[in-house]
Amino acid sequence: MAMSQDLHLRSHADEDPSHQLQNSLAEPIAEDHRKHPSPAVQKAKRVASLDIFRGLTVALMVLVDGAGGEWPVIGHAPWDGCNLADFVMPFFLFIVGMAIPLSLKRMPSRAMAVRRVGIRTLKLLFWGLLLQGGYSHAPDDLSYGVDMKRIRWCGILQRIALTYLVVALMEIFTKRARPEDQLPVRFSIFRLYYLQWLLGVCILVIYLSLIYGMYVPDWEFRVHYTDSPDFGKVFTVACGTRGKLDQPCNAVGYVDRQVLGINHMYQHPAWHRSKACTENSPHEGPFKKDAPLWCQAPFEPEGLLSSFSAILSTIIGVHFGHVLVHLKAHLDRLKHWVGMGLAFLFIGFILHFTNAIPLNKQLYSFSYVCVTAGAAAIVFSTFYFLVTCA
């Protein structure tokens, strides 16, 4: 899941990504010979603040993957809430978004940019299906291969591919200013890229309309756990409602069941560790005798509708990249980033603690977008300050 975009500093005010395609998300750029007339190639410097943030996110991913089972407090929240592991995905999407305006600002033509974005997206999809679709899920048992009747279509890299494709194309076709343009007022960035924010608002409105307005009927599933006494049985989950954000009857799961097919969804969702399902919650454990039927059902945490909402995290990252390109003073950048980060945190916590829209990674709720984006903004700004200003 690592996605290093090796960004290079050509000057204190002009950053560009490298030409190495590393883990499917790197980008080339040539030296600017107008500013460096010497034929000697200077050694490129790295944007240390972004490198540190990327490295922290990778380390965080390794930590929660390895220790999340033993320490559930850092693993994914079973449903509502936000644990340490729940920051990994939005942090990566934020980093991807921030690199997009830097990597595309020197592209000579839209056609070349679109081609590069398309190739990169296909690579991400290929590796996502290979790694999470079922090919090597049990290497210890020497069990390999893909069962096309139960292949998992969605996953981490597939979500990154979708958000990257949408936001990169948005950047290509809505960009107007040249990279060298310096905006006199920091809020001019919002006016300059108003189409991108308009797209974000449209995504949010569509997502909320579907989440709260879509009717979710009753649905069936077959138990595939071989060690379950109910193995092979078909159960019906009663819903017949709309606007609910609980485990069995939310619109996110309904869309995935209808489009992907229930057999192509993740078979071990985090909700199996919820209090309604197991005595050892939030630890793994056997289901309660009176556990609801849906406890044994699949759910796709990287599904279609939640990935649609995840685009917002990448759009916010793109804006931070625009600030890096257009605002030349370190202090101006930090004021803008920290201000936005605190605003996102405030909005997200208000929505969660008033129970208007709870924090929920599985649904990728709007409050979750705000809190994780705000956290990413503060963490990155801290590293930027320590590297460039301290």
Coordinates of N, CA and C in Angstrom, one line a residue, residues 297-381:
A297 N -22.4 -11.9 8.0 CA -22.6 -11.5 6.7 C -21.3 -10.8 6.2
P298 N -21.0 -10.7 4.9 CA -19.9 -10.0 4.4 C -20.2 -8.5 4.3
F299 N -19.2 -7.7 4.2 CA -19.4 -6.2 4.0 C -18.1 -5.7 3.4
E300 N -18.2 -4.8 2.4 CA -17.0 -4.3 1.7 C -16.6 -2.9 2.3
P301 N -15.5 -2.8 3.1 CA -15.1 -1.6 3.6 C -14.5 -0.6 2.6
E302 N -14.1 -1.1 1.4 CA -13.6 -0.3 0.3 C -14.6 -0.4 -0.9
G303 N -15.9 -0.3 -0.6 CA -16.9 -0.5 -1.6 C -17.1 0.8 -2.5
L304 N -18.1 0.7 -3.3 CA -18.3 1.7 -4.4 C -18.7 3.1 -3.8
L305 N -19.8 3.1 -3.0 CA -20.3 4.3 -2.5 C -19.3 5.0 -1.5
S306 N -18.7 4.2 -0.7 CA -17.7 4.8 0.3 C -16.5 5.3 -0.4
S307 N -16.1 4.6 -1.5 CA -15.0 5.1 -2.3 C -15.3 6.4 -3.0
F308 N -16.6 6.6 -3.4 CA -17.0 7.8 -4.0 C -16.9 8.9 -3.0
S309 N -17.2 8.7 -1.7 CA -17.0 9.7 -0.7 C -15.5 9.9 -0.4
A310 N -14.7 8.9 -0.6 CA -13.2 9.0 -0.3 C -12.5 10.0 -1.3
I311 N -13.2 10.3 -2.4 CA -12.6 11.2 -3.4 C -12.4 12.6 -2.7
L312 N -13.2 12.9 -1.7 CA -13.1 14.2 -1.0 C -11.8 14.3 -0.3
S313 N -11.3 13.2 0.3 CA -10.0 13.3 1.0 C -8.9 13.6 0.0
T314 N -9.0 13.1 -1.2 CA -8.0 13.4 -2.2 C -8.1 14.8 -2.7
I315 N -9.3 15.3 -2.9 CA -9.5 16.7 -3.3 C -8.9 17.7 -2.3
I316 N -9.1 17.4 -1.0 CA -8.5 18.2 0.0 C -7.0 18.2 -0.1
G317 N -6.4 17.0 -0.3 CA -4.9 16.9 -0.5 C -4.5 17.7 -1.7
V318 N -5.3 17.7 -2.8 CA -4.9 18.5 -4.0 C -4.8 20.0 -3.7
H319 N -5.8 20.5 -2.8 CA -5.7 21.9 -2.5 C -4.5 22.2 -1.7
F320 N -4.0 21.3 -0.8 CA -2.7 21.6 -0.1 C -1.6 21.6 -1.1
G321 N -1.6 20.8 -2.2 CA -0.6 20.9 -3.2 C -0.7 22.2 -3.9
H322 N -1.9 22.7 -4.2 CA -2.0 24.0 -4.8 C -1.3 25.1 -3.9
V323 N -1.5 25.0 -2.6 CA -0.9 26.0 -1.7 C 0.6 26.0 -1.8
L324 N 1.1 24.8 -1.9 CA 2.6 24.6 -2.0 C 3.1 25.2 -3.3
V325 N 2.3 25.1 -4.4 CA 2.7 25.6 -5.7 C 2.6 27.2 -5.8
H326 N 1.5 27.7 -5.3 CA 1.2 29.2 -5.5 C 1.7 30.1 -4.4
L327 N 1.7 29.6 -3.1 CA 2.1 30.5 -2.0 C 3.6 30.2 -1.8
K328 N 4.4 31.3 -1.9 CA 5.8 31.1 -1.8 C 6.4 31.2 -0.4
A329 N 5.8 31.9 0.4 CA 6.3 32.1 1.8 C 5.9 30.9 2.7
H330 N 6.9 30.4 3.5 CA 6.6 29.3 4.4 C 5.5 29.7 5.4
L331 N 5.5 30.9 5.9 CA 4.5 31.2 6.9 C 3.1 31.3 6.3
D332 N 3.0 31.8 5.1 CA 1.7 31.9 4.4 C 1.1 30.5 4.2
R333 N 2.0 29.6 3.8 CA 1.6 28.2 3.6 C 1.1 27.6 4.9
L334 N 1.8 27.8 6.0 CA 1.5 27.2 7.2 C 0.2 27.8 7.8
K335 N 0.0 29.1 7.7 CA -1.3 29.7 8.1 C -2.5 29.1 7.4
H336 N -2.3 28.9 6.1 CA -3.4 28.4 5.3 C -3.7 26.9 5.7
W337 N -2.7 26.1 5.8 CA -2.8 24.7 6.1 C -3.4 24.5 7.5
V338 N -2.8 25.1 8.5 CA -3.2 24.9 9.9 C -4.7 25.4 10.0
G339 N -5.0 26.6 9.4 CA -6.4 27.1 9.5 C -7.4 26.1 9.0
M340 N -7.1 25.5 7.8 CA -8.0 24.6 7.2 C -8.1 23.3 8.0
G341 N -6.9 22.9 8.6 CA -6.9 21.7 9.4 C -7.8 21.8 10.6
L342 N -7.6 22.9 11.3 CA -8.4 23.1 12.5 C -9.9 23.2 12.2
A343 N -10.2 23.9 11.0 CA -11.6 24.0 10.6 C -12.2 22.6 10.3
F344 N -11.5 21.8 9.6 CA -12.0 20.4 9.4 C -12.2 19.6 10.6
L345 N -11.2 19.7 11.6 CA -11.4 19.0 12.8 C -12.6 19.5 13.6
F346 N -12.8 20.8 13.6 CA -14.0 21.3 14.3 C -15.3 20.8 13.7
I347 N -15.4 20.9 12.4 CA -16.6 20.4 11.7 C -16.9 18.9 12.0
G348 N -15.8 18.1 11.9 CA -15.9 16.7 12.0 C -16.3 16.3 13.4
F349 N -15.7 16.9 14.5 CA -16.1 16.6 15.8 C -17.5 17.0 16.2
I350 N -17.9 18.2 15.7 CA -19.2 18.6 15.9 C -20.3 17.7 15.4
L351 N -20.0 17.2 14.1 CA -21.0 16.3 13.5 C -21.0 15.0 14.3
H352 N -19.8 14.5 14.8 CA -19.8 13.2 15.5 C -20.4 13.3 16.8
F353 N -20.0 14.3 17.6 CA -20.5 14.3 19.0 C -21.9 14.8 19.2
T354 N -22.5 15.4 18.1 CA -23.9 15.7 18.1 C -24.7 14.6 17.5
N355 N -24.0 13.5 17.1 CA -24.6 12.4 16.5 C -25.3 12.7 15.2
A356 N -25.0 13.8 14.6 CA -25.6 14.1 13.3 C -25.0 13.2 12.2
I357 N -23.7 13.1 12.2 CA -23.1 12.1 11.2 C -21.9 11.5 12.0
P358 N -22.0 10.3 12.5 CA -21.0 9.7 13.3 C -19.7 9.4 12.5
L359 N -18.6 9.4 13.2 CA -17.3 9.0 12.5 C -17.4 7.5 12.1
N360 N -17.2 7.2 10.9 CA -17.3 5.8 10.5 C -16.5 5.5 9.2
K361 N -15.4 4.8 9.4 CA -14.5 4.5 8.3 C -15.2 3.6 7.3
Q362 N -16.0 2.6 7.7 CA -16.6 1.6 6.8 C -17.5 2.3 5.8
L363 N -18.2 3.4 6.3 CA -19.1 4.1 5.5 C -18.4 5.3 4.8
Y364 N -17.2 5.7 5.3 CA -16.5 6.9 4.9 C -17.4 8.1 5.0
S365 N -17.9 8.3 6.2 CA -18.8 9.3 6.5 C -18.2 10.7 6.4
F366 N -19.0 11.8 6.2 CA -18.5 13.1 6.0 C -17.7 13.6 7.2
S367 N -18.2 13.2 8.4 CA -17.4 13.6 9.6 C -16.1 12.9 9.7
Y368 N -16.0 11.7 9.2 CA -14.7 10.9 9.1 C -13.8 11.6 8.1
V369 N -14.3 12.1 7.0 CA -13.5 12.8 6.0 C -12.9 14.1 6.7
C370 N -13.7 14.8 7.4 CA -13.3 16.0 8.0 C -12.2 15.8 9.1
V371 N -12.5 14.8 10.0 CA -11.5 14.6 11.1 C -10.2 14.1 10.5
T372 N -10.2 13.1 9.6 CA -9.0 12.6 9.1 C -8.2 13.6 8.2
A373 N -8.9 14.4 7.5 CA -8.3 15.4 6.7 C -7.7 16.5 7.6
G374 N -8.4 16.9 8.6 CA -7.9 17.8 9.6 C -6.6 17.3 10.3
A375 N -6.6 16.0 10.6 CA -5.5 15.4 11.3 C -4.3 15.4 10.3
A376 N -4.5 15.0 9.0 CA -3.5 15.0 8.0 C -2.9 16.4 7.9
A377 N -3.7 17.4 7.8 CA -3.2 18.8 7.7 C -2.3 19.2 8.8
I378 N -2.7 18.9 10.0 CA -2.0 19.3 11.2 C -0.6 18.5 11.3
V379 N -0.7 17.2 11.0 CA 0.5 16.4 11.1 C 1.5 16.9 10.0
F380 N 1.0 17.0 8.8 CA 1.9 17.5 7.7 C 2.5 18.9 8.0
S381 N 1.6 19.8 8.5 CA 2.1 21.1 8.8 C 3.2 21.1 9.9

